[in-house]
Short mmCIF file of C-alpha atoms and ligand atoms in Angstrom, two decimals:
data_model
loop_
_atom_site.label_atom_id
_atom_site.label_comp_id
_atom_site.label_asym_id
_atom_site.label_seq_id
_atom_site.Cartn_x
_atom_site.Cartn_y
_atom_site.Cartn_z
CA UNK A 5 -13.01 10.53 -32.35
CA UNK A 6 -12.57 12.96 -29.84
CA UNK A 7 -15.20 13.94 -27.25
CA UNK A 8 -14.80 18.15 -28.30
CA UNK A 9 -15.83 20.37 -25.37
CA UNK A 10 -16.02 24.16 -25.83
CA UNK A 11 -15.95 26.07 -22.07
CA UNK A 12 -15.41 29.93 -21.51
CA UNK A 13 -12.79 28.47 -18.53
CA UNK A 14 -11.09 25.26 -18.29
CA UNK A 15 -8.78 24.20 -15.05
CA UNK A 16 -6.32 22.20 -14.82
CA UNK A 17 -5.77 19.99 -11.67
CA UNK A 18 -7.78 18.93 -8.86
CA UNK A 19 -5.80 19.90 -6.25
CA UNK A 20 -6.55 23.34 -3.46
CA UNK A 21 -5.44 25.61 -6.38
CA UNK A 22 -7.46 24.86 -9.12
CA UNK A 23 -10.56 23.16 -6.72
CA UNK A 24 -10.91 26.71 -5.12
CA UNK A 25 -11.10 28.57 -8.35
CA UNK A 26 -13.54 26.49 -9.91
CA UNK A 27 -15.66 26.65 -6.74
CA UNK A 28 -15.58 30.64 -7.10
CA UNK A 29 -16.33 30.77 -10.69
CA UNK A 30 -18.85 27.99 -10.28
CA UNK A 31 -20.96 30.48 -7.72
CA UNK A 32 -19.98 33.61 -9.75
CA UNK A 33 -22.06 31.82 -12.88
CA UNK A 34 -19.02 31.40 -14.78
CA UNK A 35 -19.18 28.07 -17.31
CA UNK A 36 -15.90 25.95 -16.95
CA UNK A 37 -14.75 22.39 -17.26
CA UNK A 38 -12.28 21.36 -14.35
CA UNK A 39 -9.89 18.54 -15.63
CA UNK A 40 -7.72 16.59 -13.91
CA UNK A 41 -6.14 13.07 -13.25
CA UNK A 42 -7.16 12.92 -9.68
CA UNK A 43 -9.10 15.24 -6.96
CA UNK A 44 -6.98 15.66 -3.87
CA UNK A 45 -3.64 16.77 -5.08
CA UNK A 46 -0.43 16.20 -3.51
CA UNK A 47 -1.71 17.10 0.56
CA UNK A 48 -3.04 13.53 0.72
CA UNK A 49 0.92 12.64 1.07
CA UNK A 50 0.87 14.78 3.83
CA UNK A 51 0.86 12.41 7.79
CA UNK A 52 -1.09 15.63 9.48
CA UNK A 53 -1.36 19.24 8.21
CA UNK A 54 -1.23 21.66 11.27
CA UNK A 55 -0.64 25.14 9.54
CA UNK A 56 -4.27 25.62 8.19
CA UNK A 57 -6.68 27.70 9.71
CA UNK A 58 -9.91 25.77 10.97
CA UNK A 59 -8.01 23.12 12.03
CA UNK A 60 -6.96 23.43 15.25
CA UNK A 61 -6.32 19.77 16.16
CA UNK A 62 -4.62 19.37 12.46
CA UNK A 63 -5.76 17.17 9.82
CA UNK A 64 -4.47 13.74 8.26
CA UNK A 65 -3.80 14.94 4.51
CA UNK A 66 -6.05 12.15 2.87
CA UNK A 67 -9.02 13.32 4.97
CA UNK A 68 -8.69 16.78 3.93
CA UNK A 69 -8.19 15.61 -0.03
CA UNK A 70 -10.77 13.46 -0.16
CA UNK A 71 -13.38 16.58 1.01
CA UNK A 72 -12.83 18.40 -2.16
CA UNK A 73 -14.83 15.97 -4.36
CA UNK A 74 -18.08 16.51 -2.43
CA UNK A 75 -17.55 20.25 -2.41
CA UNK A 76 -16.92 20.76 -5.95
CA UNK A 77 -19.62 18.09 -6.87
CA UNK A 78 -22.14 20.43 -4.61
CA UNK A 79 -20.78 23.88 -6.22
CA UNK A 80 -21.89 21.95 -9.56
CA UNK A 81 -18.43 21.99 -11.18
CA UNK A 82 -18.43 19.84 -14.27
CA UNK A 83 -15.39 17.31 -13.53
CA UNK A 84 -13.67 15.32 -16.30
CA UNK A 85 -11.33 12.12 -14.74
CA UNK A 86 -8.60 12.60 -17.12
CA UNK A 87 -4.59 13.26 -17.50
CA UNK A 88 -3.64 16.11 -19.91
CA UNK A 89 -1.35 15.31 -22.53
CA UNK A 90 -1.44 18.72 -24.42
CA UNK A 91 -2.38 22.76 -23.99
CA UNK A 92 -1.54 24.49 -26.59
CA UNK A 93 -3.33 28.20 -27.66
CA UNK A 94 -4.81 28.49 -31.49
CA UNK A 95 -5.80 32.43 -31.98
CA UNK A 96 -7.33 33.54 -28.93
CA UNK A 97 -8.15 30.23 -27.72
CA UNK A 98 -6.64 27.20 -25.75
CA UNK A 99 -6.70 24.07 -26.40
CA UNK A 100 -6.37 20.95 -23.29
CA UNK A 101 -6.15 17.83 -24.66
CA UNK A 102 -6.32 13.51 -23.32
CA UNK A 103 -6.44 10.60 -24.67
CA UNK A 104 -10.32 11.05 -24.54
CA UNK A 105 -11.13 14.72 -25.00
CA UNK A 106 -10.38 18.40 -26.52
CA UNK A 107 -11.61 21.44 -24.50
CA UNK A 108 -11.41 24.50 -26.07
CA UNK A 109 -11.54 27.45 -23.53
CA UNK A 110 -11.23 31.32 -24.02
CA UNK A 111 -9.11 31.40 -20.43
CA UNK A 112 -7.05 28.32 -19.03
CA UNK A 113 -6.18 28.07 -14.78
CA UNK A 114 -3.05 25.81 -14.46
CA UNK A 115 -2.93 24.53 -11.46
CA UNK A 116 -0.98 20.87 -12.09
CA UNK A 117 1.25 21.35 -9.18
CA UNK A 118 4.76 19.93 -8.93
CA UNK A 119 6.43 16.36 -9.29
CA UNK A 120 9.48 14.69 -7.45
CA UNK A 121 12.98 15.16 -8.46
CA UNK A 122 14.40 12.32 -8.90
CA UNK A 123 17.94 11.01 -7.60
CA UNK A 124 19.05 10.24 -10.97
CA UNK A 125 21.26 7.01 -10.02
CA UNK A 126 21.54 3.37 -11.52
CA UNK A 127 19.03 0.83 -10.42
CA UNK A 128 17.26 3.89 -9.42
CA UNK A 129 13.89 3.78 -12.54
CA UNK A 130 14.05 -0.44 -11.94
CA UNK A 131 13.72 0.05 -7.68
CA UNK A 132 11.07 1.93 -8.79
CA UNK A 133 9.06 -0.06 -11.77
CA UNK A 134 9.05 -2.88 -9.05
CA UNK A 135 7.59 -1.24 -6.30
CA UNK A 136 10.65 -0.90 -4.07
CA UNK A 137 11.19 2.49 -4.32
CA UNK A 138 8.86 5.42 -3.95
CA UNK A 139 8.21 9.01 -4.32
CA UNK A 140 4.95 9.87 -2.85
CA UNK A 141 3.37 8.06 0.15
CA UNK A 142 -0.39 8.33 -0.13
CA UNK A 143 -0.69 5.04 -2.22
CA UNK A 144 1.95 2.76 -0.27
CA UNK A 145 1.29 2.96 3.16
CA UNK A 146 -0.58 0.09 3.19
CA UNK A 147 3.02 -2.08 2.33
CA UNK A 148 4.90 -0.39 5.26
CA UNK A 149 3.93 -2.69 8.08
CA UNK A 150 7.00 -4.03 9.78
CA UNK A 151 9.14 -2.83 7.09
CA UNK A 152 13.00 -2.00 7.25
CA UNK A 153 12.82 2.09 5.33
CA UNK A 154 15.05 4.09 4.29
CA UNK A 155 14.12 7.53 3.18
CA UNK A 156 15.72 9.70 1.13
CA UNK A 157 15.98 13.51 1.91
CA UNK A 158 16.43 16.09 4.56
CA UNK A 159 13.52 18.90 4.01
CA UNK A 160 10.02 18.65 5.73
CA UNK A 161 8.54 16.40 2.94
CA UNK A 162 11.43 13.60 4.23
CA UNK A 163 10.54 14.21 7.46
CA UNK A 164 7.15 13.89 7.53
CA UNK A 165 7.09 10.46 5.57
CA UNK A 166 9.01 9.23 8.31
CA UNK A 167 6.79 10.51 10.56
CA UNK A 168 3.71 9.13 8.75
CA UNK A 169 5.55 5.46 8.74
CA UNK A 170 6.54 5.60 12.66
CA UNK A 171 3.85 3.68 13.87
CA UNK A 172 3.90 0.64 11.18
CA UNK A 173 7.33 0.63 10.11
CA UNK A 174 9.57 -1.24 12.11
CA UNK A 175 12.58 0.79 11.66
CA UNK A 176 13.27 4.02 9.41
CA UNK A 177 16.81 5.73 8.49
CA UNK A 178 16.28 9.66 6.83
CA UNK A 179 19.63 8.94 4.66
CA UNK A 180 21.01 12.79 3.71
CA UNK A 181 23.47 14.23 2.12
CA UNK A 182 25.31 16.53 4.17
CA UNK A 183 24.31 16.51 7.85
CA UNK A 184 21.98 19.77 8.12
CA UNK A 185 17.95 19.49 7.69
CA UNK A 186 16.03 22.14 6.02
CA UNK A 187 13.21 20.91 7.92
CA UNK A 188 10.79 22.72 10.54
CA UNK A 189 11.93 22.57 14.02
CA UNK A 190 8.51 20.54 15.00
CA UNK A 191 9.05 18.10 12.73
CA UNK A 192 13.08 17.58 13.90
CA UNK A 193 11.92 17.40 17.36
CA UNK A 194 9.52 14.79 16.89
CA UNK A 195 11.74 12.66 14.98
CA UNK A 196 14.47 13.14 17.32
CA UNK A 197 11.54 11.82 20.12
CA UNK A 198 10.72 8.68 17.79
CA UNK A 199 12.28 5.15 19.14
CA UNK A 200 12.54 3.77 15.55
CA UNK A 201 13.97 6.60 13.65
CA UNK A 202 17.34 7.36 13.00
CA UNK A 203 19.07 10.26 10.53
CA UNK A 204 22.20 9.30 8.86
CA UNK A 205 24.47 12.21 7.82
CA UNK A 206 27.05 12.49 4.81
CA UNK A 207 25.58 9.84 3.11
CA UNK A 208 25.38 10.16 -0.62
CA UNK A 209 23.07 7.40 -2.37
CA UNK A 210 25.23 5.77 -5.62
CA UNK A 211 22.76 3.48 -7.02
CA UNK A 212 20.13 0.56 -6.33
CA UNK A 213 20.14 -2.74 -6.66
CA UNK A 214 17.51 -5.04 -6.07
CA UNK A 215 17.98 -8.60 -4.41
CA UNK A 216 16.25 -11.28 -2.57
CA UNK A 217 12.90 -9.05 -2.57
CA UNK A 218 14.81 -6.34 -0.37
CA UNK A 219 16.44 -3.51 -2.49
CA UNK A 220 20.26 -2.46 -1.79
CA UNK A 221 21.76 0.93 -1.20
CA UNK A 222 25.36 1.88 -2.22
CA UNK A 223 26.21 4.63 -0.21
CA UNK A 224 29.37 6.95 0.20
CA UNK A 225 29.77 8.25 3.80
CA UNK A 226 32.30 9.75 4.60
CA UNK A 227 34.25 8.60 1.59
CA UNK A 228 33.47 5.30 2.09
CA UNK A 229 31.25 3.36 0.43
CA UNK A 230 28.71 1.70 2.48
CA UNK A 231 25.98 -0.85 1.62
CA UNK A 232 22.59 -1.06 3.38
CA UNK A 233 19.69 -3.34 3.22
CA UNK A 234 16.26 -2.05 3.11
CA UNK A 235 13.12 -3.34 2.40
CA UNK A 236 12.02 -0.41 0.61
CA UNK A 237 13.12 3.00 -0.10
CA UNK A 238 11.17 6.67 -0.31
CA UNK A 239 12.67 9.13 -2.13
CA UNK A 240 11.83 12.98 -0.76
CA UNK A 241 14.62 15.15 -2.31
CA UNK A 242 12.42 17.61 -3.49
CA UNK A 243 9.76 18.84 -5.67
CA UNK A 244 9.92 21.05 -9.51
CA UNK A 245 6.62 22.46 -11.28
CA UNK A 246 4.91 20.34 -13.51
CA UNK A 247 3.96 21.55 -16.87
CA UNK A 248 5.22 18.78 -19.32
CA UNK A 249 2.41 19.02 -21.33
CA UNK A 250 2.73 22.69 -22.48
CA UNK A 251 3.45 23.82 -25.83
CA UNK A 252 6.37 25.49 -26.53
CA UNK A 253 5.21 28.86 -26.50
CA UNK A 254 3.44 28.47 -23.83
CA UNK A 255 6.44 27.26 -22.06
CA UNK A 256 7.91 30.80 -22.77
CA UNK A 257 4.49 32.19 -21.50
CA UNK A 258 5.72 30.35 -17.60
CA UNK A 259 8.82 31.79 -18.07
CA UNK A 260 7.80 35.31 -19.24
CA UNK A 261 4.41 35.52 -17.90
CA UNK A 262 2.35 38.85 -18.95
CA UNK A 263 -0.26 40.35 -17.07
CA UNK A 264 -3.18 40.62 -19.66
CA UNK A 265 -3.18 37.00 -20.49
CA UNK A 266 -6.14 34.83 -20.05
CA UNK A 267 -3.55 31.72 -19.40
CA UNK A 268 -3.04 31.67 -15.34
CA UNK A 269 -1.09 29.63 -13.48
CA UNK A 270 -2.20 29.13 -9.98
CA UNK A 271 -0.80 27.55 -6.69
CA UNK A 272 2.55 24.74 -6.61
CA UNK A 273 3.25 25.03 -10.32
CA UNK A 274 4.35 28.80 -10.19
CA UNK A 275 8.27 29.45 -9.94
CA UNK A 276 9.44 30.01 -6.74
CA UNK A 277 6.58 29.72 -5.31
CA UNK A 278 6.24 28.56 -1.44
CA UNK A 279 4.49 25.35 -1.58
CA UNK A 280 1.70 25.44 1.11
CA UNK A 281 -2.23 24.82 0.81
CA UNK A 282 -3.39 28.13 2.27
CA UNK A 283 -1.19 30.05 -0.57
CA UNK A 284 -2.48 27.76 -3.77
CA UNK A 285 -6.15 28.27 -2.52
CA UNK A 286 -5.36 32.06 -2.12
CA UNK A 287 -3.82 31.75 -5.67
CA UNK A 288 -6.94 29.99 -6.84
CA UNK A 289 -9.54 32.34 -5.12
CA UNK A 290 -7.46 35.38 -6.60
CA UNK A 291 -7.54 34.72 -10.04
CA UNK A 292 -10.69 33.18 -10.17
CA UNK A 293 -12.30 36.94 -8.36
CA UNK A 294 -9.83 38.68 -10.96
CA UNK A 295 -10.88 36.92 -14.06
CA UNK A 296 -14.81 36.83 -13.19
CA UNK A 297 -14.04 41.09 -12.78
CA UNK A 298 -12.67 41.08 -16.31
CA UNK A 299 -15.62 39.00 -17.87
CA UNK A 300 -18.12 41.34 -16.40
CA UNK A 301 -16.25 44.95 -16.53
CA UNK A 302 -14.74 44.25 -20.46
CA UNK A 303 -17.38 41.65 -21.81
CA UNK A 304 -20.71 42.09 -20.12
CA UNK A 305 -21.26 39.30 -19.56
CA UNK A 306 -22.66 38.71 -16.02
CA UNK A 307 -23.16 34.51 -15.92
CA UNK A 308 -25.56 32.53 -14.55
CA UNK A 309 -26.84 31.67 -11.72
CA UNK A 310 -26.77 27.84 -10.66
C1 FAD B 416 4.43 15.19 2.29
C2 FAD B 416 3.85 16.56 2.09
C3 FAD B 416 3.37 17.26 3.20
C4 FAD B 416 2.81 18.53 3.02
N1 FAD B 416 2.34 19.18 4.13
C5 FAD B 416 1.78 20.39 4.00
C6 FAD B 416 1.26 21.05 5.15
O1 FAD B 416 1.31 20.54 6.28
N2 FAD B 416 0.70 22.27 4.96
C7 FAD B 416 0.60 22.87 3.73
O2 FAD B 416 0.05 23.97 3.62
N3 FAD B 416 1.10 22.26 2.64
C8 FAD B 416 1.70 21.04 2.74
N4 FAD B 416 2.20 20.42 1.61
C9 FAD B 416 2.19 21.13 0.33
C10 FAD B 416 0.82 21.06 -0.36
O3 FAD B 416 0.50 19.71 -0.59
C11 FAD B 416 0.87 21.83 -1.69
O4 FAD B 416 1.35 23.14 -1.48
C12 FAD B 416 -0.51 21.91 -2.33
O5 FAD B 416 -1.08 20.63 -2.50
C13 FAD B 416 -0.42 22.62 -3.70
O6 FAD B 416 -1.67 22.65 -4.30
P1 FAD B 416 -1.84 22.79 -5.90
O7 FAD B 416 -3.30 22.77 -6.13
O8 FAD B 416 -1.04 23.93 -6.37
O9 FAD B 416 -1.15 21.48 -6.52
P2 FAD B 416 -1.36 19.93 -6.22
O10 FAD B 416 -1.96 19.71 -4.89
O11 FAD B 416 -0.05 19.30 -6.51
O12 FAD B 416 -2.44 19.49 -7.29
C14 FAD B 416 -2.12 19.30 -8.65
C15 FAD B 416 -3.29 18.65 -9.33
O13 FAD B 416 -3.04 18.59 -10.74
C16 FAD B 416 -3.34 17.29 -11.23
N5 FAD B 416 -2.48 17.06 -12.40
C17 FAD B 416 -1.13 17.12 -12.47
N6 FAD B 416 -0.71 16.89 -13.73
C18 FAD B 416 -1.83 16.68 -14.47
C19 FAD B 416 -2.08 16.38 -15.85
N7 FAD B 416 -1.08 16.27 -16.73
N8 FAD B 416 -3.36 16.20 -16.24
C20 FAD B 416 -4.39 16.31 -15.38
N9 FAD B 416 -4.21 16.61 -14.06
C21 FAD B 416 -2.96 16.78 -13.62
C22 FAD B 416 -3.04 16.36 -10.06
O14 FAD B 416 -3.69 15.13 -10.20
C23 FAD B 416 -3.57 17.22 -8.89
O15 FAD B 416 -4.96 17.02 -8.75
C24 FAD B 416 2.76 19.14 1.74
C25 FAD B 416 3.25 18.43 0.63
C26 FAD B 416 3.79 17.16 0.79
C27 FAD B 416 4.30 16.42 -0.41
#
């Protein structure tokens, strides 16, 4: 049996999106349920973020994550440890459901972010299943010392793996496809400055193959095809929003959203939206101030204080 839970507002995702609206609806008096597999997000990936406001010396993305937990704990937001494997909407209501629970909420923040693409090559799934090949750094690091890396990519999420890795990897190679970078200036000059990093153009990635614990890289360059030796790969190609566990019509909902729904999504998960912390917390703060306007102006209801 089901732990049931019935909120006026449930979020979705612990990251700066969702974390700053509950925060303002937890001081406007507003009763919600924040669920979410982790609290942190996807900035703890991040080797030092330099484009927030406050920070003037930058911060190391895990240090910044890991301060959300004590400020939602102190704002008194009701946190439940869970992944969500369903949201569907029965009448006027939605319905978030995990392994564990069912919340029912009259309005639903989505704020679940976005996942990696994926290459999409053989040996590609098995690299990864036995630890050889990554897509998000925050949980690895620790394996990088002295390691031979490749990484995958050419955008600013490539870039700054390899620049999180420089000082305990022994050497790294940004393998991309073509031989431009969509990556910040700062970030290209710093690489270019690094001893132990080198950027490898034309290089399309075939498949994977894993032998004598070091994984293998077929690679055409230049119409060749290469092979390279690595000790383990990071994949950094890009990122797509994550709503998997939507129901169909809600899926149509993303694509077609309307304005006086009480479904919002908020922060990396939006279409087209530019993934940066500052814009998912303004998300966040927005439609947490716009919703706690409608529950006072069209219901009456005026919360309570905590
Ligand atoms: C390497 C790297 C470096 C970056 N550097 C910067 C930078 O310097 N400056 C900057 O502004 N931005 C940077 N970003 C981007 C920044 O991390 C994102 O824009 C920001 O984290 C988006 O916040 P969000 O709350 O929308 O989503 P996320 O931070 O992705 O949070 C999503 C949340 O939803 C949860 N979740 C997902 N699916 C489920 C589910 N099914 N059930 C329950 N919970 C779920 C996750 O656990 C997570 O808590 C960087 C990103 C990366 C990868």
């Amino acid at each position: 049996m089901k732990n049931k839970l019935i909120t006026k507002v449930a979020l979705i995702g612990g990251g700066p999106a969702c974390a700053t609206a509950a925060i303002q609806l937890a001081r406007s008096g507003i009763e919600i349920v924040l669920v979410s597999k982790e609290i942190g997000g996807t900035i703890k990936n991040a080797n030092l973020v330099e484009n927030l406001i406050g920070y003037p010396h930058g911060v190391v993305g895990k240090d910044f994550a890991k301060s959300f937990q004590l400020q939602l704990t102190k704002a008194g937001v009701p946190i439940i440890l869970e992944e969500v494997l369903i949201v569907e909407q029965t009448g006027n209501k939605y319905t978030t459901k995990t392994a564990e629970t069912e919340i029912i909420s009259e309005y639903l923040f989505i704020g679940t972010g976005s996942v990696p693409k994926k290459l999409d090559v053989e040996g590609e799934k098995e690299a990864f299943l036995n630890r050889k090949l990554f897509y998000e750094m925050y949980n690895v690091k620790q394996f990088t010392d002295k390691k031979n890396i490749g990484i995958i990519g050419s955008g600013d999420v490539a870039y700054d793996y390899a620049l999180n890795l420089q000082n305990v990897a022994n050497k790294i190679a940004i393998i991309r496809r073509t031989d431009k970078t969509s990556s910040l200036p700062i970030l290209q000059k710093r690489v270019n400055n690094a001893d132990n990093i080198i950027v490898l153009n034309n290089s399309v990635i075939k498949k994977f193959e894993l032998k004598d614990d070091k994984i293998f890289l077929y690679v055409e360059e230049d119409g060749k095809l290469i092979t390279m030796v690595k000790d383990l790969v990071f994949v950094a190609i890009g990122r797509k929003p994550n709503y998997d566990f939507l129901s169909e019509d809600l899926v149509s909902e993303y694509n077609n959203p309307k304005t006086d729904s009480k479904l919002k999504f908020v922060g990396d998960v939006n279409k087209d939206n530019f993934r940066q912390v500052s814009i998912a917390m303004g998300d966040g703060m927005k439609v947490a101030m716009e919703t706690v306007k409608r529950i006072i102006e069209k219901e009456g209801y005026h919360g309570t204080s905590r």
